[in-house]
């Protein structure tokens, strides 16, 4: 007997099919520019075929995680591309220092590697910007008319745990300041029109300090292997909410099957609409949305 894990498990099992397997329509596969007025980044579709978004207005950051091959990188690249298609100021820090974000670097978007001092200086500059905006804005960023708002500032940090790990004694003070600044920014930057996305495959307490995890309001996770990993990735979910460690809800062989929590009353299961590098570079250079495919 399959242990019940909420209504979504029942739906999947009763119909003996994957209700998220196919996109509702071709519009669900598009790479869409960030909705500046609504503060929304399109992610994919849910079990009812409705659009799923990551909201930035009223939020300061998001944690994206999941076991290897869960589809984290594709989701991060979709978000980055959609932000880049709008007036958002996007910066990317790649803790693995590999080539997966070269598509954005080639399009003129700031991408740095795993150099901790460089990343630290980037955070210091963001903190200076936050303080400057808090002095100059007449009120909360989200309360300003859209046409008078400064651009939303988004920092995407992939495999961010690499910046929080001190390999040598000399790196310890650098890592400590990085951790403190990330925590401070995510805690205070919402009113300044700034947003940080932290992505990782490692969600344990050694990879993510509790003080940092606790200030991240929105969380997205692909499949996890244990209930403890689920708690680390998404917080404490109710029994009637979808759990990423339930293989009948988030199958390990379905990249892009994700759960988003912290932005609504109940966590939401969705499928990421995939996009490849050729489509990303074409859209960014052309300034138009392009169709992707189900991951």
mmCIF file of C-alpha atoms in Angstrom:
data_model
loop_
_atom_site.group_PDB
_atom_site.id
_atom_site.type_symbol
_atom_site.label_atom_id
_atom_site.label_comp_id
_atom_site.label_asym_id
_atom_site.label_seq_id
_atom_site.Cartn_x
_atom_site.Cartn_y
_atom_site.Cartn_z
ATOM 1 C CA UNK A 1 0.000 0.000 0.000
ATOM 2 C CA UNK A 2 1.214 3.487 -0.838
ATOM 3 C CA UNK A 3 1.413 5.724 2.201
ATOM 4 C CA UNK A 4 -0.867 8.724 1.780
ATOM 5 C CA UNK A 5 0.964 12.033 1.390
ATOM 6 C CA UNK A 6 -1.882 14.433 0.738
ATOM 7 C CA UNK A 7 -4.425 14.882 -2.031
ATOM 8 C CA UNK A 8 -1.869 15.162 -4.831
ATOM 9 C CA UNK A 9 -0.596 11.640 -4.192
ATOM 10 C CA UNK A 10 -4.154 10.365 -4.399
ATOM 11 C CA UNK A 11 -4.757 12.132 -7.698
ATOM 12 C CA UNK A 12 -1.604 10.713 -9.250
ATOM 13 C CA UNK A 13 -2.404 7.197 -8.049
ATOM 14 C CA UNK A 14 -6.113 7.190 -8.897
ATOM 15 C CA UNK A 15 -5.612 8.248 -12.495
ATOM 16 C CA UNK A 16 -2.486 6.139 -12.904
ATOM 17 C CA UNK A 17 -0.921 8.827 -15.029
ATOM 18 C CA UNK A 18 1.219 11.880 -14.612
ATOM 19 C CA UNK A 19 -1.076 14.934 -14.562
ATOM 20 C CA UNK A 20 1.889 17.252 -15.153
ATOM 21 C CA UNK A 21 3.400 15.285 -18.029
ATOM 22 C CA UNK A 22 2.154 17.542 -20.808
ATOM 23 C CA UNK A 23 1.976 21.322 -20.959
ATOM 24 C CA UNK A 24 -1.557 22.787 -20.995
ATOM 25 C CA UNK A 25 -0.886 24.713 -24.235
ATOM 26 C CA UNK A 26 1.963 26.163 -26.275
ATOM 27 C CA UNK A 27 1.859 29.393 -24.257
ATOM 28 C CA UNK A 28 2.920 27.379 -21.209
ATOM 29 C CA UNK A 29 6.258 26.717 -22.904
ATOM 30 C CA UNK A 30 7.161 30.336 -23.550
ATOM 31 C CA UNK A 31 10.080 32.193 -22.083
ATOM 32 C CA UNK A 32 8.290 35.284 -20.800
ATOM 33 C CA UNK A 33 9.725 38.630 -19.719
ATOM 34 C CA UNK A 34 9.450 39.390 -16.018
ATOM 35 C CA UNK A 35 6.153 41.105 -15.165
ATOM 36 C CA UNK A 36 7.391 44.369 -13.658
ATOM 37 C CA UNK A 37 3.970 45.604 -12.539
ATOM 38 C CA UNK A 38 2.959 42.313 -10.961
ATOM 39 C CA UNK A 39 6.426 41.373 -9.747
ATOM 40 C CA UNK A 40 6.140 37.865 -11.183
ATOM 41 C CA UNK A 41 8.558 35.443 -12.834
ATOM 42 C CA UNK A 42 6.888 32.647 -14.798
ATOM 43 C CA UNK A 43 8.056 29.150 -13.840
ATOM 44 C CA UNK A 44 5.705 26.581 -15.374
ATOM 45 C CA UNK A 45 2.305 25.016 -14.706
ATOM 46 C CA UNK A 46 0.562 23.242 -11.859
ATOM 47 C CA UNK A 47 -1.602 20.135 -11.656
ATOM 48 C CA UNK A 48 -4.637 22.122 -12.882
ATOM 49 C CA UNK A 49 -2.769 23.581 -15.842
ATOM 50 C CA UNK A 50 -2.574 27.028 -14.252
ATOM 51 C CA UNK A 51 0.514 29.209 -14.535
ATOM 52 C CA UNK A 52 2.932 29.188 -11.599
ATOM 53 C CA UNK A 53 5.011 32.241 -10.752
ATOM 54 C CA UNK A 54 7.729 33.279 -8.345
ATOM 55 C CA UNK A 55 6.618 36.553 -6.789
ATOM 56 C CA UNK A 56 9.221 39.195 -5.961
ATOM 57 C CA UNK A 57 7.011 42.022 -4.711
ATOM 58 C CA UNK A 58 6.796 41.760 -0.944
ATOM 59 C CA UNK A 59 9.584 39.194 -0.847
ATOM 60 C CA UNK A 60 13.341 39.466 -0.463
ATOM 61 C CA UNK A 61 14.653 36.157 -1.728
ATOM 62 C CA UNK A 62 14.188 32.507 -2.596
ATOM 63 C CA UNK A 63 16.005 29.239 -1.959
ATOM 64 C CA UNK A 64 16.028 26.745 -4.853
ATOM 65 C CA UNK A 65 17.224 23.232 -4.096
ATOM 66 C CA UNK A 66 16.804 19.572 -4.898
ATOM 67 C CA UNK A 67 18.780 16.386 -5.292
ATOM 68 C CA UNK A 68 21.092 15.997 -8.331
ATOM 69 C CA UNK A 69 19.179 15.885 -11.635
ATOM 70 C CA UNK A 70 16.085 17.419 -10.042
ATOM 71 C CA UNK A 71 16.122 20.252 -12.575
ATOM 72 C CA UNK A 72 17.466 23.067 -10.405
ATOM 73 C CA UNK A 73 19.826 24.482 -13.026
ATOM 74 C CA UNK A 74 17.155 24.671 -15.724
ATOM 75 C CA UNK A 75 14.814 26.487 -13.355
ATOM 76 C CA UNK A 76 17.537 28.954 -12.363
ATOM 77 C CA UNK A 77 18.392 29.622 -16.017
ATOM 78 C CA UNK A 78 14.719 30.144 -16.903
ATOM 79 C CA UNK A 79 14.349 32.666 -14.083
ATOM 80 C CA UNK A 80 17.563 34.457 -15.082
ATOM 81 C CA UNK A 81 16.515 34.637 -18.735
ATOM 82 C CA UNK A 82 13.054 35.993 -17.978
ATOM 83 C CA UNK A 83 14.504 38.638 -15.680
ATOM 84 C CA UNK A 84 17.049 39.570 -18.357
ATOM 85 C CA UNK A 85 14.248 40.094 -20.884
ATOM 86 C CA UNK A 86 12.889 42.952 -18.760
ATOM 87 C CA UNK A 87 14.402 46.025 -17.124
ATOM 88 C CA UNK A 88 15.648 44.036 -14.131
ATOM 89 C CA UNK A 89 19.330 44.415 -13.221
ATOM 90 C CA UNK A 90 20.518 40.790 -13.049
ATOM 91 C CA UNK A 91 23.842 39.536 -11.700
ATOM 92 C CA UNK A 92 24.904 35.886 -11.470
ATOM 93 C CA UNK A 93 27.488 34.291 -9.196
ATOM 94 C CA UNK A 94 28.446 30.731 -10.124
ATOM 95 C CA UNK A 95 29.923 28.896 -7.148
ATOM 96 C CA UNK A 96 30.968 25.939 -9.302
ATOM 97 C CA UNK A 97 32.751 28.189 -11.801
ATOM 98 C CA UNK A 98 31.711 25.962 -14.705
ATOM 99 C CA UNK A 99 30.355 26.945 -18.114
ATOM 100 C CA UNK A 100 26.629 26.552 -17.552
ATOM 101 C CA UNK A 101 26.014 30.297 -17.287
ATOM 102 C CA UNK A 102 28.231 31.276 -20.221
ATOM 103 C CA UNK A 103 25.076 31.848 -22.256
ATOM 104 C CA UNK A 104 24.337 34.825 -20.003
ATOM 105 C CA UNK A 105 27.927 36.069 -19.941
ATOM 106 C CA UNK A 106 27.949 36.004 -23.742
ATOM 107 C CA UNK A 107 24.806 38.146 -23.700
ATOM 108 C CA UNK A 108 26.512 40.813 -21.595
ATOM 109 C CA UNK A 109 25.097 39.838 -18.207
ATOM 110 C CA UNK A 110 27.436 39.978 -15.218
ATOM 111 C CA UNK A 111 28.600 36.469 -14.270
ATOM 112 C CA UNK A 112 31.371 35.875 -11.737
ATOM 113 C CA UNK A 113 33.021 32.616 -10.730
ATOM 114 C CA UNK A 114 33.972 31.077 -7.410
ATOM 115 C CA UNK A 115 36.428 33.771 -6.286
ATOM 116 C CA UNK A 116 35.286 34.536 -2.738
ATOM 117 C CA UNK A 117 36.888 38.011 -2.417
ATOM 118 C CA UNK A 118 35.234 39.112 -5.677
ATOM 119 C CA UNK A 119 31.883 37.779 -4.489
ATOM 120 C CA UNK A 120 32.348 39.522 -1.148
ATOM 121 C CA UNK A 121 32.967 42.849 -2.874
ATOM 122 C CA UNK A 122 29.804 42.300 -4.916
ATOM 123 C CA UNK A 123 27.842 41.834 -1.696
ATOM 124 C CA UNK A 124 29.414 44.926 -0.150
ATOM 125 C CA UNK A 125 28.352 46.929 -3.198
ATOM 126 C CA UNK A 126 24.821 45.571 -2.900
ATOM 127 C CA UNK A 127 24.701 46.565 0.749
ATOM 128 C CA UNK A 128 25.838 50.083 -0.190
ATOM 129 C CA UNK A 129 23.111 50.188 -2.843
ATOM 130 C CA UNK A 130 20.524 48.994 -0.335
ATOM 131 C CA UNK A 131 21.437 51.739 2.104
ATOM 132 C CA UNK A 132 21.434 54.363 -0.645
ATOM 133 C CA UNK A 133 17.986 53.311 -1.837
ATOM 134 C CA UNK A 134 16.610 53.292 1.692
ATOM 135 C CA UNK A 135 17.742 56.903 2.053
ATOM 136 C CA UNK A 136 16.471 58.068 -1.333
ATOM 137 C CA UNK A 137 13.169 56.218 -1.746
ATOM 138 C CA UNK A 138 10.166 58.006 -0.172
ATOM 139 C CA UNK A 139 8.775 54.687 1.051
ATOM 140 C CA UNK A 140 8.801 50.947 0.362
ATOM 141 C CA UNK A 141 9.926 50.045 -3.146
ATOM 142 C CA UNK A 142 6.748 48.104 -3.849
ATOM 143 C CA UNK A 143 4.619 51.153 -2.988
ATOM 144 C CA UNK A 144 6.273 53.359 -5.635
ATOM 145 C CA UNK A 145 4.626 53.869 -9.048
ATOM 146 C CA UNK A 146 6.132 51.410 -11.506
ATOM 147 C CA UNK A 147 7.298 54.168 -13.848
ATOM 148 C CA UNK A 148 9.272 55.850 -11.057
ATOM 149 C CA UNK A 149 10.799 52.746 -9.484
ATOM 150 C CA UNK A 150 14.513 52.135 -9.941
ATOM 151 C CA UNK A 151 15.187 48.756 -11.594
ATOM 152 C CA UNK A 152 14.678 45.667 -9.474
ATOM 153 C CA UNK A 153 18.118 44.359 -8.498
ATOM 154 C CA UNK A 154 18.372 40.558 -8.551
ATOM 155 C CA UNK A 155 21.396 38.515 -7.528
ATOM 156 C CA UNK A 156 21.353 34.825 -8.464
ATOM 157 C CA UNK A 157 23.896 32.681 -6.628
ATOM 158 C CA UNK A 158 24.187 29.126 -7.938
ATOM 159 C CA UNK A 159 25.816 26.503 -5.694
ATOM 160 C CA UNK A 160 26.102 29.245 -3.109
ATOM 161 C CA UNK A 161 27.389 26.836 -0.451
ATOM 162 C CA UNK A 162 30.772 27.067 -2.189
ATOM 163 C CA UNK A 163 31.051 30.685 -1.065
ATOM 164 C CA UNK A 164 30.256 29.707 2.522
ATOM 165 C CA UNK A 165 32.961 27.060 2.844
ATOM 166 C CA UNK A 166 36.369 28.150 4.155
ATOM 167 C CA UNK A 167 39.138 25.930 2.778
ATOM 168 C CA UNK A 168 41.999 27.833 4.392
ATOM 169 C CA UNK A 169 42.415 29.859 7.566
ATOM 170 C CA UNK A 170 42.739 33.044 5.516
ATOM 171 C CA UNK A 171 39.319 32.411 3.966
ATOM 172 C CA UNK A 172 37.493 32.232 7.293
ATOM 173 C CA UNK A 173 36.970 35.980 7.798
ATOM 174 C CA UNK A 174 35.921 36.313 4.154
ATOM 175 C CA UNK A 175 33.361 33.517 4.489
ATOM 176 C CA UNK A 176 32.078 34.952 7.761
ATOM 177 C CA UNK A 177 31.481 38.333 6.141
ATOM 178 C CA UNK A 178 29.853 36.733 3.098
ATOM 179 C CA UNK A 179 27.464 34.816 5.347
ATOM 180 C CA UNK A 180 26.666 37.891 7.425
ATOM 181 C CA UNK A 181 26.062 40.088 4.376
ATOM 182 C CA UNK A 182 23.850 37.538 2.614
ATOM 183 C CA UNK A 183 21.786 37.185 5.771
ATOM 184 C CA UNK A 184 21.543 40.944 6.257
ATOM 185 C CA UNK A 185 20.625 41.631 2.645
ATOM 186 C CA UNK A 186 17.883 39.015 2.478
ATOM 187 C CA UNK A 187 16.524 40.218 5.801
ATOM 188 C CA UNK A 188 16.446 43.924 4.918
ATOM 189 C CA UNK A 189 16.544 44.415 1.136
ATOM 190 C CA UNK A 190 12.862 43.920 0.256
ATOM 191 C CA UNK A 191 11.970 47.573 0.826
ATOM 192 C CA UNK A 192 14.858 48.651 -1.406
ATOM 193 C CA UNK A 193 13.735 46.685 -4.468
ATOM 194 C CA UNK A 194 16.340 43.961 -4.217
ATOM 195 C CA UNK A 195 15.945 40.188 -4.429
ATOM 196 C CA UNK A 196 18.386 37.300 -3.970
ATOM 197 C CA UNK A 197 18.037 33.752 -5.297
ATOM 198 C CA UNK A 198 20.231 31.116 -3.663
ATOM 199 C CA UNK A 199 20.463 27.738 -5.414
ATOM 200 C CA UNK A 200 22.090 24.559 -4.163
ATOM 201 C CA UNK A 201 21.979 20.763 -4.162
ATOM 202 C CA UNK A 202 23.004 20.735 -0.508
ATOM 203 C CA UNK A 203 20.425 21.867 2.023
ATOM 204 C CA UNK A 204 21.845 20.465 5.262
ATOM 205 C CA UNK A 205 22.802 22.732 8.160
ATOM 206 C CA UNK A 206 26.494 22.454 7.310
ATOM 207 C CA UNK A 207 25.869 23.907 3.852
ATOM 208 C CA UNK A 208 23.304 26.546 4.861
ATOM 209 C CA UNK A 209 23.671 28.263 8.249
ATOM 210 C CA UNK A 210 20.384 28.274 10.153
ATOM 211 C CA UNK A 211 20.417 32.062 10.550
ATOM 212 C CA UNK A 212 20.572 32.452 6.764
ATOM 213 C CA UNK A 213 17.987 29.762 6.012
ATOM 214 C CA UNK A 214 15.517 31.294 8.456
ATOM 215 C CA UNK A 215 15.395 34.676 6.691
ATOM 216 C CA UNK A 216 14.704 33.256 3.207
ATOM 217 C CA UNK A 217 10.932 33.667 2.733
ATOM 218 C CA UNK A 218 10.308 31.635 -0.426
ATOM 219 C CA UNK A 219 11.533 28.118 -1.114
ATOM 220 C CA UNK A 220 11.435 25.840 -4.159
ATOM 221 C CA UNK A 221 12.594 22.230 -4.204
ATOM 222 C CA UNK A 222 12.843 19.346 -6.599
ATOM 223 C CA UNK A 223 12.843 15.796 -5.306
ATOM 224 C CA UNK A 224 14.546 15.004 -2.023
ATOM 225 C CA UNK A 225 15.478 11.648 -0.553
ATOM 226 C CA UNK A 226 14.397 12.018 3.085
ATOM 227 C CA UNK A 227 11.804 13.880 5.173
ATOM 228 C CA UNK A 228 14.659 15.717 6.895
ATOM 229 C CA UNK A 229 15.928 17.016 3.547
ATOM 230 C CA UNK A 230 12.393 18.145 2.767
ATOM 231 C CA UNK A 231 12.242 20.096 6.016
ATOM 232 C CA UNK A 232 15.600 21.697 5.274
ATOM 233 C CA UNK A 233 14.512 22.586 1.725
ATOM 234 C CA UNK A 234 10.946 23.784 2.265
ATOM 235 C CA UNK A 235 10.407 24.154 5.994
ATOM 236 C CA UNK A 236 7.698 22.376 7.951
ATOM 237 C CA UNK A 237 4.993 21.249 5.539
ATOM 238 C CA UNK A 238 1.569 20.035 6.608
ATOM 239 C CA UNK A 239 0.524 16.465 5.891
ATOM 240 C CA UNK A 240 -1.940 17.657 3.240
ATOM 241 C CA UNK A 241 0.747 19.539 1.306
ATOM 242 C CA UNK A 242 2.896 17.968 -1.430
ATOM 243 C CA UNK A 243 6.243 16.646 -0.183
ATOM 244 C CA UNK A 244 9.281 16.322 -2.494
ATOM 245 C CA UNK A 245 10.436 13.136 -0.735
ATOM 246 C CA UNK A 246 7.207 11.408 -1.809
ATOM 247 C CA UNK A 247 8.303 9.701 -5.032
ATOM 248 C CA UNK A 248 4.694 9.417 -6.183
ATOM 249 C CA UNK A 249 4.368 13.217 -6.135
ATOM 250 C CA UNK A 250 7.887 14.207 -7.223
ATOM 251 C CA UNK A 251 9.355 11.203 -9.085
ATOM 252 C CA UNK A 252 13.186 11.130 -9.195
ATOM 253 C CA UNK A 253 13.033 10.530 -12.953
ATOM 254 C CA UNK A 254 11.063 13.704 -13.678
ATOM 255 C CA UNK A 255 13.484 16.649 -13.838
ATOM 256 C CA UNK A 256 11.759 19.968 -13.322
ATOM 257 C CA UNK A 257 9.058 18.586 -11.043
ATOM 258 C CA UNK A 258 9.127 21.125 -8.216
ATOM 259 C CA UNK A 259 7.272 22.323 -5.144
ATOM 260 C CA UNK A 260 7.109 25.997 -4.186
ATOM 261 C CA UNK A 261 6.392 27.019 -0.591
ATOM 262 C CA UNK A 262 6.227 30.264 1.347
ATOM 263 C CA UNK A 263 4.298 32.307 -1.214
ATOM 264 C CA UNK A 264 0.779 31.061 -0.560
ATOM 265 C CA UNK A 265 -1.279 29.368 2.136
ATOM 266 C CA UNK A 266 -0.372 25.934 0.794
ATOM 267 C CA UNK A 267 2.695 24.591 -1.006
ATOM 268 C CA UNK A 268 2.183 24.037 -4.727
ATOM 269 C CA UNK A 269 3.414 21.292 -7.054
ATOM 270 C CA UNK A 270 4.418 22.393 -10.555
ATOM 271 C CA UNK A 271 6.374 21.460 -13.660
ATOM 272 C CA UNK A 272 9.142 23.750 -14.904
ATOM 273 C CA UNK A 273 8.910 24.686 -18.587
ATOM 274 C CA UNK A 274 12.312 23.847 -20.026
ATOM 275 C CA UNK A 275 14.394 26.158 -22.204
ATOM 276 C CA UNK A 276 17.720 25.560 -23.935
ATOM 277 C CA UNK A 277 20.734 27.832 -24.317
ATOM 278 C CA UNK A 278 20.107 28.600 -27.980
ATOM 279 C CA UNK A 279 16.633 29.856 -27.183
ATOM 280 C CA UNK A 280 17.905 31.868 -24.224
ATOM 281 C CA UNK A 281 20.585 33.698 -26.186
ATOM 282 C CA UNK A 282 18.188 34.321 -29.058
ATOM 283 C CA UNK A 283 15.570 35.778 -26.740
ATOM 284 C CA UNK A 284 17.988 37.992 -24.817
ATOM 285 C CA UNK A 285 19.621 39.363 -27.953
ATOM 286 C CA UNK A 286 16.313 39.812 -29.719
ATOM 287 C CA UNK A 287 14.343 41.028 -26.712
ATOM 288 C CA UNK A 288 11.451 38.716 -27.517
ATOM 289 C CA UNK A 289 9.940 35.695 -25.798
ATOM 290 C CA UNK A 290 10.565 32.301 -27.358
ATOM 291 C CA UNK A 291 9.034 28.891 -26.913
ATOM 292 C CA UNK A 292 10.697 26.247 -24.809
ATOM 293 C CA UNK A 293 9.730 22.661 -24.057
ATOM 294 C CA UNK A 294 8.649 20.522 -21.164
ATOM 295 C CA UNK A 295 11.686 19.441 -19.187
#
